[in-house]
Amino acid sequence: MAKVSREFQIFAKPIGAVCNLDCAYCYYLKKEQLYPGSNSFRMSEEVLESYIVQQIEIAPGDEVLFSWHGGEATLLGLDYFRRIVELERKHCPAGKRIANGIQTNGVLLNDEWCDFFAAEKFGVGLSVDGPAHLHDAFRVTKGQEPTHRRVIESYRMLRRRGIPVDLLCVVHAGNVKHPLDVYRFFKEIGAQYLSFIPLVEPRPDLPGGVGERSVPSAAFGEFLSAIYDEWVRHDIGRIMVQIFEEAARPAFGLRHSLCIFRHHCGDVPVIEHNGDFYQCDHFVTPEHRLGNILSTPLGEMIDSPAQEAFGRAKQEKLPRYCRECEVLEMCNGGCPKDRIIQTPEGEPGLNYLCAGYRLFFNHCRPYTQRMAQLTWAGKQPEQLMDNLREEKARAMPRAGRNDPCPCGSGRKFKKCCMTN
């Protein structure tokens, strides 16, 4: 089987949409309805081995990344994942390296799971929406019981073993009002990697076009900007915040690594529990199913004209309003799943999050440019923190409480550096 023409990351769903939680905003639980006659959502040995073999064979580079998602993949049990590792070793040729990552809600993790992840060098994505009162608003069990305490226990077990943990925080209408409470909570627990995922629930029947849990667009931009102001002064190089890293990439002349901000998409398809191939995790629908890996080679579907057209459509359908935007290179229209509103001129296809992205990217751009300039001068981006503190110290005697902050954030001094 030939290697594919580009890098890709497959979200493998070895238990489909089955989950032990009942998170109110989950977009994937309803995907069980795609398989109404299924008695089991457990990926069979035949499908599992075929998937592992094919992904190893078509991987264009020396490292082969397997990303295990759900639903909640740990419901399969630890022995299932031991079998995954056995199959990877069985089929991995000399010169290739296998890497594994798993996305989990953390509720079922224990010492045995964590020892396995450490021994097999798994990366772990863990869903946490901030402090308990914000997290437990939506992330509950099937019996509607809170989960925060159990999740944080799992996080601490993982970190004690030195396992890299990417904390995924869904930003919704509740926690968006408390940016610094959310961020400082993550700092207190020693977060190293942090991703903020905006919740957008399309509801064409409602006036705003989204459900009430959805994050207000402008509020999302303010949320990110407030956290960025603290991060850029205290935490560069200490906490990797995914969207902050992405915002800086254009200034450094780098291609976006996150699919939602790339010019084209289609590099993160899905393999469902029965081997069905879907074009994207947010487009697991019948019209976006390209085939099944037991009958159509995986590489053929990844490199298919249909998949390439799906990826190109992101750029080709970009509204004029976006093409003329001053932060286009930082955003590229965002994820197509969120392009559900009209531009001011009435053209369809504008991202619901446009106002928030535009606010945030304009806010952080002066800092990303300064970090890039430091790098080009042979210095570390972290030096920006020292520079900002020195500028603050020089400016403080001249800045009144209600004056624009000397750091250039656009906020009043009393709402910005005066409080840091």
Short mmCIF file of C-alpha atoms in Angstrom, two decimals:
data_model
loop_
_atom_site.label_atom_id
_atom_site.label_comp_id
_atom_site.label_asym_id
_atom_site.label_seq_id
_atom_site.Cartn_x
_atom_site.Cartn_y
_atom_site.Cartn_z
CA MET A 1 0.00 0.00 0.00
CA ALA A 2 1.45 3.38 -1.03
CA LYS A 3 2.13 6.18 1.42
CA VAL A 4 -0.32 9.07 1.32
CA SER A 5 0.68 12.44 -0.07
CA ARG A 6 0.36 14.49 3.14
CA GLU A 7 0.46 14.35 6.91
CA PHE A 8 -2.79 13.37 8.62
CA GLN A 9 -4.20 12.56 12.05
CA ILE A 10 -7.06 10.10 12.34
CA PHE A 11 -9.44 10.22 15.27
CA ALA A 12 -10.11 6.52 15.84
CA LYS A 13 -13.36 5.73 17.67
CA PRO A 14 -12.93 2.14 18.92
CA ILE A 15 -16.12 2.39 20.99
CA GLY A 16 -17.99 4.80 18.74
CA ALA A 17 -20.06 7.38 20.60
CA VAL A 18 -20.60 5.28 23.74
CA CYS A 19 -19.74 7.22 26.91
CA ASN A 20 -20.19 6.92 30.66
CA LEU A 21 -20.96 10.64 31.01
CA ASP A 22 -23.93 12.71 29.94
CA CYS A 23 -22.28 16.05 29.19
CA ALA A 24 -25.06 18.41 28.17
CA TYR A 25 -23.10 19.93 25.29
CA CYS A 26 -21.55 16.76 23.80
CA TYR A 27 -21.79 16.78 20.01
CA TYR A 28 -20.85 13.12 19.56
CA LEU A 29 -23.26 11.15 21.76
CA LYS A 30 -25.99 11.29 19.14
CA LYS A 31 -23.71 9.60 16.56
CA GLU A 32 -24.95 6.26 17.95
CA GLN A 33 -28.04 6.96 15.85
CA LEU A 34 -25.97 6.32 12.71
CA TYR A 35 -25.95 2.62 13.62
CA PRO A 36 -29.49 1.81 14.81
CA GLY A 37 -29.08 -1.95 14.35
CA SER A 38 -25.77 -2.27 16.14
CA ASN A 39 -25.66 -4.50 19.21
CA SER A 40 -22.10 -3.53 20.07
CA PHE A 41 -19.97 -0.48 19.46
CA ARG A 42 -16.75 -2.28 20.36
CA MET A 43 -14.30 -2.23 17.44
CA SER A 44 -13.72 -5.83 16.45
CA GLU A 45 -10.30 -7.46 16.31
CA GLU A 46 -10.60 -7.63 12.53
CA VAL A 47 -11.30 -3.91 12.12
CA LEU A 48 -8.75 -2.91 14.75
CA GLU A 49 -5.90 -4.88 13.20
CA SER A 50 -6.80 -3.80 9.67
CA TYR A 51 -6.81 -0.16 10.78
CA ILE A 52 -3.46 -0.42 12.55
CA VAL A 53 -1.84 -2.21 9.61
CA GLN A 54 -3.14 0.28 7.06
CA GLN A 55 -2.23 3.39 9.04
CA ILE A 56 1.32 2.16 9.56
CA GLU A 57 1.69 1.33 5.86
CA ILE A 58 0.46 4.68 4.53
CA ALA A 59 2.08 7.01 7.09
CA PRO A 60 4.29 9.45 5.14
CA GLY A 61 6.81 9.98 7.93
CA ASP A 62 8.84 7.90 10.35
CA GLU A 63 6.41 8.46 13.23
CA VAL A 64 2.93 6.92 13.16
CA LEU A 65 0.47 8.63 15.49
CA PHE A 66 -2.61 6.82 16.73
CA SER A 67 -5.24 9.04 18.37
CA TRP A 68 -7.87 7.10 20.34
CA HIS A 69 -11.13 8.96 20.90
CA GLY A 70 -14.77 8.34 21.73
CA GLY A 71 -17.26 8.45 23.27
CA GLU A 72 -15.10 7.31 26.15
CA ALA A 73 -12.43 4.91 24.94
CA THR A 74 -11.46 3.68 28.43
CA LEU A 75 -14.82 1.88 28.59
CA LEU A 76 -13.16 -0.78 26.44
CA GLY A 77 -10.98 -1.76 29.38
CA LEU A 78 -7.23 -1.82 29.83
CA ASP A 79 -6.77 -5.23 28.21
CA TYR A 80 -8.16 -3.83 24.96
CA PHE A 81 -5.45 -1.15 24.93
CA ARG A 82 -2.80 -3.72 25.78
CA ARG A 83 -3.95 -5.54 22.66
CA ILE A 84 -3.69 -2.31 20.65
CA VAL A 85 -0.05 -1.95 21.67
CA GLU A 86 0.63 -5.62 20.85
CA LEU A 87 -0.77 -5.16 17.34
CA GLU A 88 1.21 -1.96 16.81
CA ARG A 89 4.43 -3.73 17.75
CA LYS A 90 3.56 -6.73 15.62
CA HIS A 91 3.11 -4.65 12.49
CA CYS A 92 5.59 -1.83 13.00
CA PRO A 93 8.54 -2.23 10.61
CA ALA A 94 12.10 -1.19 11.37
CA GLY A 95 12.60 2.54 10.98
CA LYS A 96 9.09 3.47 12.07
CA ARG A 97 8.08 4.78 15.50
CA ILE A 98 4.65 4.43 17.06
CA ALA A 99 3.10 7.18 19.20
CA ASN A 100 -0.25 6.93 20.96
CA GLY A 101 -2.60 9.53 22.36
CA ILE A 102 -5.94 9.11 24.07
CA GLN A 103 -8.70 11.60 24.81
CA THR A 104 -10.58 10.79 28.02
CA ASN A 105 -12.95 12.26 30.58
CA GLY A 106 -10.72 10.66 33.23
CA VAL A 107 -13.49 9.19 35.35
CA LEU A 108 -12.38 5.55 34.96
CA LEU A 109 -8.64 6.09 35.33
CA ASN A 110 -6.81 4.38 38.19
CA ASP A 111 -3.23 3.48 39.06
CA GLU A 112 -3.20 0.54 36.64
CA TRP A 113 -4.32 2.70 33.71
CA CYS A 114 -1.81 5.40 34.59
CA ASP A 115 1.04 2.90 34.94
CA PHE A 116 0.16 1.58 31.47
CA PHE A 117 0.11 5.07 29.95
CA ALA A 118 3.49 5.83 31.51
CA ALA A 119 5.07 2.56 30.41
CA GLU A 120 3.76 2.87 26.83
CA LYS A 121 4.41 6.63 26.64
CA PHE A 122 0.83 7.62 25.85
CA GLY A 123 -0.06 11.27 25.63
CA VAL A 124 -3.34 12.00 27.40
CA GLY A 125 -5.96 14.62 26.66
CA LEU A 126 -8.16 15.26 29.70
CA SER A 127 -11.39 17.26 29.63
CA VAL A 128 -11.70 19.83 32.44
CA ASP A 129 -13.80 22.99 32.21
CA GLY A 130 -12.16 24.89 35.07
CA PRO A 131 -13.01 24.99 38.78
CA ALA A 132 -15.60 22.56 40.12
CA HIS A 133 -18.62 24.88 40.00
CA LEU A 134 -17.98 25.65 36.33
CA HIS A 135 -16.94 22.14 35.27
CA ASP A 136 -19.85 20.39 36.99
CA ALA A 137 -22.42 22.64 35.35
CA PHE A 138 -22.36 20.38 32.27
CA ARG A 139 -19.90 17.52 32.80
CA VAL A 140 -21.94 14.99 34.78
CA THR A 141 -22.52 11.24 34.93
CA LYS A 142 -25.53 9.42 33.49
CA GLY A 143 -27.04 9.84 36.95
CA GLN A 144 -26.37 13.60 36.80
CA GLU A 145 -23.66 13.42 39.45
CA PRO A 146 -20.69 15.85 39.36
CA THR A 147 -17.35 14.60 38.02
CA HIS A 148 -14.81 17.32 38.85
CA ARG A 149 -13.31 15.73 41.95
CA ARG A 150 -12.74 12.39 40.22
CA VAL A 151 -11.23 14.03 37.12
CA ILE A 152 -8.74 16.06 39.15
CA GLU A 153 -7.73 12.93 41.05
CA SER A 154 -7.00 11.28 37.71
CA TYR A 155 -5.05 14.31 36.54
CA ARG A 156 -2.84 14.14 39.62
CA MET A 157 -2.24 10.41 39.14
CA LEU A 158 -1.13 11.06 35.58
CA ARG A 159 1.15 13.94 36.49
CA ARG A 160 2.81 11.98 39.34
CA ARG A 161 4.00 9.57 36.67
CA GLY A 162 5.29 12.35 34.44
CA ILE A 163 2.68 11.70 31.75
CA PRO A 164 2.10 14.70 29.46
CA VAL A 165 -1.51 15.85 29.89
CA ASP A 166 -3.26 18.25 27.54
CA LEU A 167 -6.13 19.82 29.44
CA LEU A 168 -9.10 20.55 27.17
CA CYS A 169 -11.46 23.21 28.46
CA VAL A 170 -14.77 23.72 26.67
CA VAL A 171 -15.63 27.43 26.87
CA HIS A 172 -19.38 27.89 27.20
CA ALA A 173 -21.86 30.55 28.25
CA GLY A 174 -21.09 29.88 31.92
CA ASN A 175 -17.31 29.79 32.31
CA VAL A 176 -16.66 32.45 29.62
CA LYS A 177 -17.64 35.04 32.25
CA HIS A 178 -14.74 34.00 34.51
CA PRO A 179 -11.55 33.97 32.42
CA LEU A 180 -9.03 34.57 35.18
CA ASP A 181 -10.78 32.19 37.60
CA VAL A 182 -10.53 29.49 34.93
CA TYR A 183 -6.94 30.23 33.97
CA ARG A 184 -5.64 30.61 37.52
CA PHE A 185 -7.29 27.32 38.47
CA PHE A 186 -5.29 25.62 35.73
CA LYS A 187 -2.13 27.37 36.90
CA GLU A 188 -2.76 26.20 40.47
CA ILE A 189 -2.94 22.56 39.42
CA GLY A 190 0.27 22.86 37.40
CA ALA A 191 -1.13 22.78 33.87
CA GLN A 192 1.49 22.43 31.15
CA TYR A 193 -0.68 22.16 28.03
CA LEU A 194 -4.02 23.89 27.74
CA SER A 195 -6.61 24.06 24.97
CA PHE A 196 -9.72 26.24 24.96
CA ILE A 197 -12.53 24.80 22.83
CA PRO A 198 -15.41 27.24 22.11
CA LEU A 199 -18.87 25.71 22.35
CA VAL A 200 -21.07 26.49 19.36
CA GLU A 201 -24.42 24.70 19.18
CA PRO A 202 -26.24 25.68 15.98
CA ARG A 203 -29.94 26.38 16.45
CA PRO A 204 -31.36 27.99 13.30
CA ASP A 205 -34.76 28.21 15.00
CA LEU A 206 -33.47 30.66 17.62
CA PRO A 207 -32.86 34.41 17.09
CA GLY A 208 -29.07 34.22 17.52
CA GLY A 209 -28.75 31.02 15.55
CA VAL A 210 -27.19 29.12 18.47
CA GLY A 211 -28.33 27.43 21.67
CA GLU A 212 -28.18 29.14 25.04
CA ARG A 213 -25.15 27.11 26.18
CA SER A 214 -23.07 28.43 23.28
CA VAL A 215 -20.30 30.88 24.06
CA PRO A 216 -21.15 34.43 22.91
CA SER A 217 -18.66 35.29 20.18
CA ALA A 218 -17.38 38.63 21.47
CA ALA A 219 -17.27 37.25 25.01
CA PHE A 220 -15.01 34.44 23.78
CA GLY A 221 -12.59 37.03 22.39
CA GLU A 222 -12.64 38.91 25.70
CA PHE A 223 -12.09 35.64 27.58
CA LEU A 224 -9.01 34.81 25.51
CA SER A 225 -7.66 38.36 25.70
CA ALA A 226 -7.96 38.51 29.49
CA ILE A 227 -6.09 35.23 29.85
CA TYR A 228 -3.53 36.24 27.25
CA ASP A 229 -2.74 39.43 29.18
CA GLU A 230 -1.76 37.34 32.18
CA TRP A 231 -0.01 34.63 30.16
CA VAL A 232 2.14 37.04 28.13
CA ARG A 233 3.42 38.69 31.31
CA HIS A 234 3.98 35.62 33.45
CA ASP A 235 3.73 32.30 31.66
CA ILE A 236 5.45 32.34 28.25
CA GLY A 237 7.41 29.09 28.04
CA ARG A 238 5.74 27.75 31.19
CA ILE A 239 2.24 26.95 29.95
CA MET A 240 1.55 26.03 26.34
CA VAL A 241 -1.87 27.44 25.45
CA GLN A 242 -2.78 26.02 22.06
CA ILE A 243 -4.59 29.03 20.59
CA PHE A 244 -1.86 31.38 21.80
CA GLU A 245 0.75 29.24 20.06
CA GLU A 246 -1.35 29.20 16.91
CA ALA A 247 -1.80 32.98 17.02
CA ALA A 248 1.98 33.40 17.05
CA ARG A 249 2.76 31.07 14.15
CA PRO A 250 2.13 33.58 11.31
CA ALA A 251 4.48 36.10 12.96
CA PHE A 252 7.18 33.42 12.98
CA GLY A 253 6.48 32.51 9.36
CA LEU A 254 5.11 29.10 10.34
CA ARG A 255 2.16 27.15 8.96
CA HIS A 256 -0.70 26.59 11.39
CA SER A 257 -0.59 23.21 13.11
CA LEU A 258 -4.26 23.31 14.21
CA CYS A 259 -6.67 22.37 11.44
CA ILE A 260 -9.28 25.03 12.21
CA PHE A 261 -6.81 27.83 11.38
CA ARG A 262 -5.20 26.30 8.29
CA HIS A 263 -6.04 27.42 4.75
CA HIS A 264 -7.33 23.94 3.98
CA CYS A 265 -8.71 21.17 6.17
CA GLY A 266 -9.50 17.49 5.74
CA ASP A 267 -6.38 16.20 7.50
CA VAL A 268 -8.25 14.95 10.61
CA PRO A 269 -10.70 12.27 9.45
CA VAL A 270 -12.50 9.72 11.62
CA ILE A 271 -12.56 5.92 11.70
CA GLU A 272 -15.71 4.73 13.45
CA HIS A 273 -15.96 1.48 15.43
CA ASN A 274 -16.99 -0.60 12.39
CA GLY A 275 -14.31 0.82 10.10
CA ASP A 276 -16.41 3.55 8.45
CA PHE A 277 -14.32 6.51 7.27
CA TYR A 278 -15.73 10.04 7.73
CA GLN A 279 -14.17 13.22 6.42
CA CYS A 280 -13.92 15.04 9.77
CA ASP A 281 -14.78 14.60 13.44
CA HIS A 282 -17.39 17.37 13.13
CA PHE A 283 -18.85 15.96 9.92
CA VAL A 284 -19.66 12.39 10.95
CA THR A 285 -22.83 12.23 8.85
CA PRO A 286 -23.97 9.90 6.06
CA GLU A 287 -23.09 12.39 3.32
CA HIS A 288 -19.51 12.64 4.64
CA ARG A 289 -18.91 8.88 4.82
CA LEU A 290 -16.43 7.89 2.09
CA GLY A 291 -16.33 4.15 2.69
CA ASN A 292 -15.11 1.45 5.05
CA ILE A 293 -11.50 0.37 5.57
CA LEU A 294 -12.44 -3.31 5.18
CA SER A 295 -13.48 -2.70 1.58
CA THR A 296 -11.74 0.53 0.54
CA PRO A 297 -8.06 1.12 1.41
CA LEU A 298 -7.52 3.83 4.02
CA GLY A 299 -4.89 5.61 1.94
CA GLU A 300 -7.21 5.71 -1.06
CA MET A 301 -9.86 7.54 0.98
CA ILE A 302 -7.41 10.01 2.53
CA ASP A 303 -6.02 10.90 -0.91
CA SER A 304 -9.37 10.69 -2.68
CA PRO A 305 -10.68 13.59 -4.82
CA ALA A 306 -13.67 13.80 -2.46
CA GLN A 307 -11.46 14.30 0.60
CA GLU A 308 -9.27 16.82 -1.21
CA ALA A 309 -12.35 18.76 -2.34
CA PHE A 310 -13.66 18.75 1.22
CA GLY A 311 -10.39 20.29 2.40
CA ARG A 312 -10.22 22.90 -0.38
CA ALA A 313 -13.81 24.03 0.18
CA LYS A 314 -12.74 25.74 3.38
CA GLN A 315 -10.73 28.31 1.42
CA GLU A 316 -12.87 28.36 -1.71
CA LYS A 317 -16.05 29.22 0.19
CA LEU A 318 -14.48 31.93 2.32
CA PRO A 319 -16.66 35.08 2.22
CA ARG A 320 -15.24 38.30 0.85
CA TYR A 321 -15.55 39.81 4.34
CA CYS A 322 -13.00 37.24 5.54
CA ARG A 323 -10.70 37.58 2.54
CA GLU A 324 -10.33 41.29 3.29
CA CYS A 325 -9.89 40.86 7.06
CA GLU A 326 -6.71 42.19 8.67
CA VAL A 327 -6.24 38.98 10.69
CA LEU A 328 -7.04 36.51 7.90
CA GLU A 329 -3.65 34.78 8.17
CA MET A 330 -4.28 34.09 11.86
CA CYS A 331 -7.79 32.69 11.38
CA ASN A 332 -8.45 31.61 7.77
CA GLY A 333 -12.16 31.63 8.51
CA GLY A 334 -12.03 29.17 11.40
CA CYS A 335 -13.68 25.76 11.38
CA PRO A 336 -16.27 25.24 8.61
CA LYS A 337 -18.67 23.72 11.15
CA ASP A 338 -19.06 27.18 12.71
CA ARG A 339 -19.66 29.10 9.46
CA ILE A 340 -23.33 29.52 10.18
CA ILE A 341 -23.98 33.27 10.04
CA GLN A 342 -23.92 35.99 7.38
CA THR A 343 -21.44 38.78 6.84
CA PRO A 344 -22.58 42.41 7.34
CA GLU A 345 -23.22 42.47 3.57
CA GLY A 346 -25.47 39.43 3.79
CA GLU A 347 -23.06 36.88 2.30
CA PRO A 348 -23.42 33.43 3.92
CA GLY A 349 -20.55 31.45 5.39
CA LEU A 350 -19.21 33.75 8.11
CA ASN A 351 -17.91 32.02 11.21
CA TYR A 352 -20.13 32.50 14.26
CA LEU A 353 -16.94 33.14 16.27
CA CYS A 354 -15.70 35.86 13.91
CA ALA A 355 -16.21 38.77 16.33
CA GLY A 356 -14.37 36.94 19.10
CA TYR A 357 -11.51 35.75 16.93
CA ARG A 358 -11.07 39.20 15.41
CA LEU A 359 -11.00 40.83 18.83
CA PHE A 360 -8.49 38.36 20.23
CA PHE A 361 -6.15 38.16 17.22
CA ASN A 362 -5.94 41.95 16.97
CA HIS A 363 -5.31 42.10 20.71
CA CYS A 364 -2.44 39.61 20.73
CA ARG A 365 -0.80 40.45 17.40
CA PRO A 366 1.51 43.22 18.73
CA TYR A 367 2.89 40.75 21.28
CA THR A 368 3.35 37.89 18.80
CA GLN A 369 5.27 40.26 16.53
CA ARG A 370 7.52 41.28 19.40
CA MET A 371 8.20 37.65 20.30
CA ALA A 372 9.14 36.94 16.70
CA GLN A 373 11.48 39.93 16.64
CA LEU A 374 13.20 38.69 19.80
CA THR A 375 13.68 35.28 18.20
CA TRP A 376 15.13 36.76 15.02
CA ALA A 377 17.54 38.75 17.20
CA GLY A 378 18.79 35.51 18.74
CA LYS A 379 16.89 35.90 22.00
CA GLN A 380 14.21 33.82 23.69
CA PRO A 381 10.53 34.82 23.36
CA GLU A 382 10.33 34.60 27.16
CA GLN A 383 12.35 37.82 27.33
CA LEU A 384 9.16 39.64 26.39
CA MET A 385 7.94 39.08 29.96
CA ASP A 386 10.96 40.95 31.34
CA ASN A 387 10.53 43.71 28.77
CA LEU A 388 6.87 44.19 29.66
CA ARG A 389 7.66 44.35 33.36
CA GLU A 390 10.35 46.96 32.74
CA GLU A 391 7.98 49.00 30.60
CA LYS A 392 5.35 48.76 33.29
CA ALA A 393 7.78 49.94 35.96
CA ARG A 394 8.83 52.95 33.86
CA ALA A 395 5.27 53.88 32.97
CA MET A 396 3.54 53.36 36.30
CA PRO A 397 4.26 56.80 37.76
CA ARG A 398 2.77 58.43 34.66
CA ALA A 399 -0.32 56.25 34.23
CA GLY A 400 -3.52 57.04 36.07
CA ARG A 401 -6.08 54.40 36.99
CA ASN A 402 -8.31 55.27 34.05
CA ASP A 403 -5.54 55.92 31.50
CA PRO A 404 -4.82 53.46 28.69
CA CYS A 405 -2.49 50.77 29.98
CA PRO A 406 1.16 51.42 29.02
CA CYS A 407 1.50 47.82 27.85
CA GLY A 408 -0.58 48.59 24.77
CA SER A 409 -3.40 46.14 25.50
CA GLY A 410 -6.07 48.79 24.89
CA ARG A 411 -7.51 48.31 28.38
CA LYS A 412 -7.55 50.84 31.16
CA PHE A 413 -4.51 50.67 33.44
CA LYS A 414 -6.65 49.67 36.44
CA LYS A 415 -8.05 46.72 34.48
CA CYS A 416 -4.69 45.54 33.15
CA CYS A 417 -1.13 45.84 34.45
CA MET A 418 -2.09 47.73 37.59
CA THR A 419 -3.67 44.49 38.83
CA ASN A 420 -0.76 42.21 37.82
#
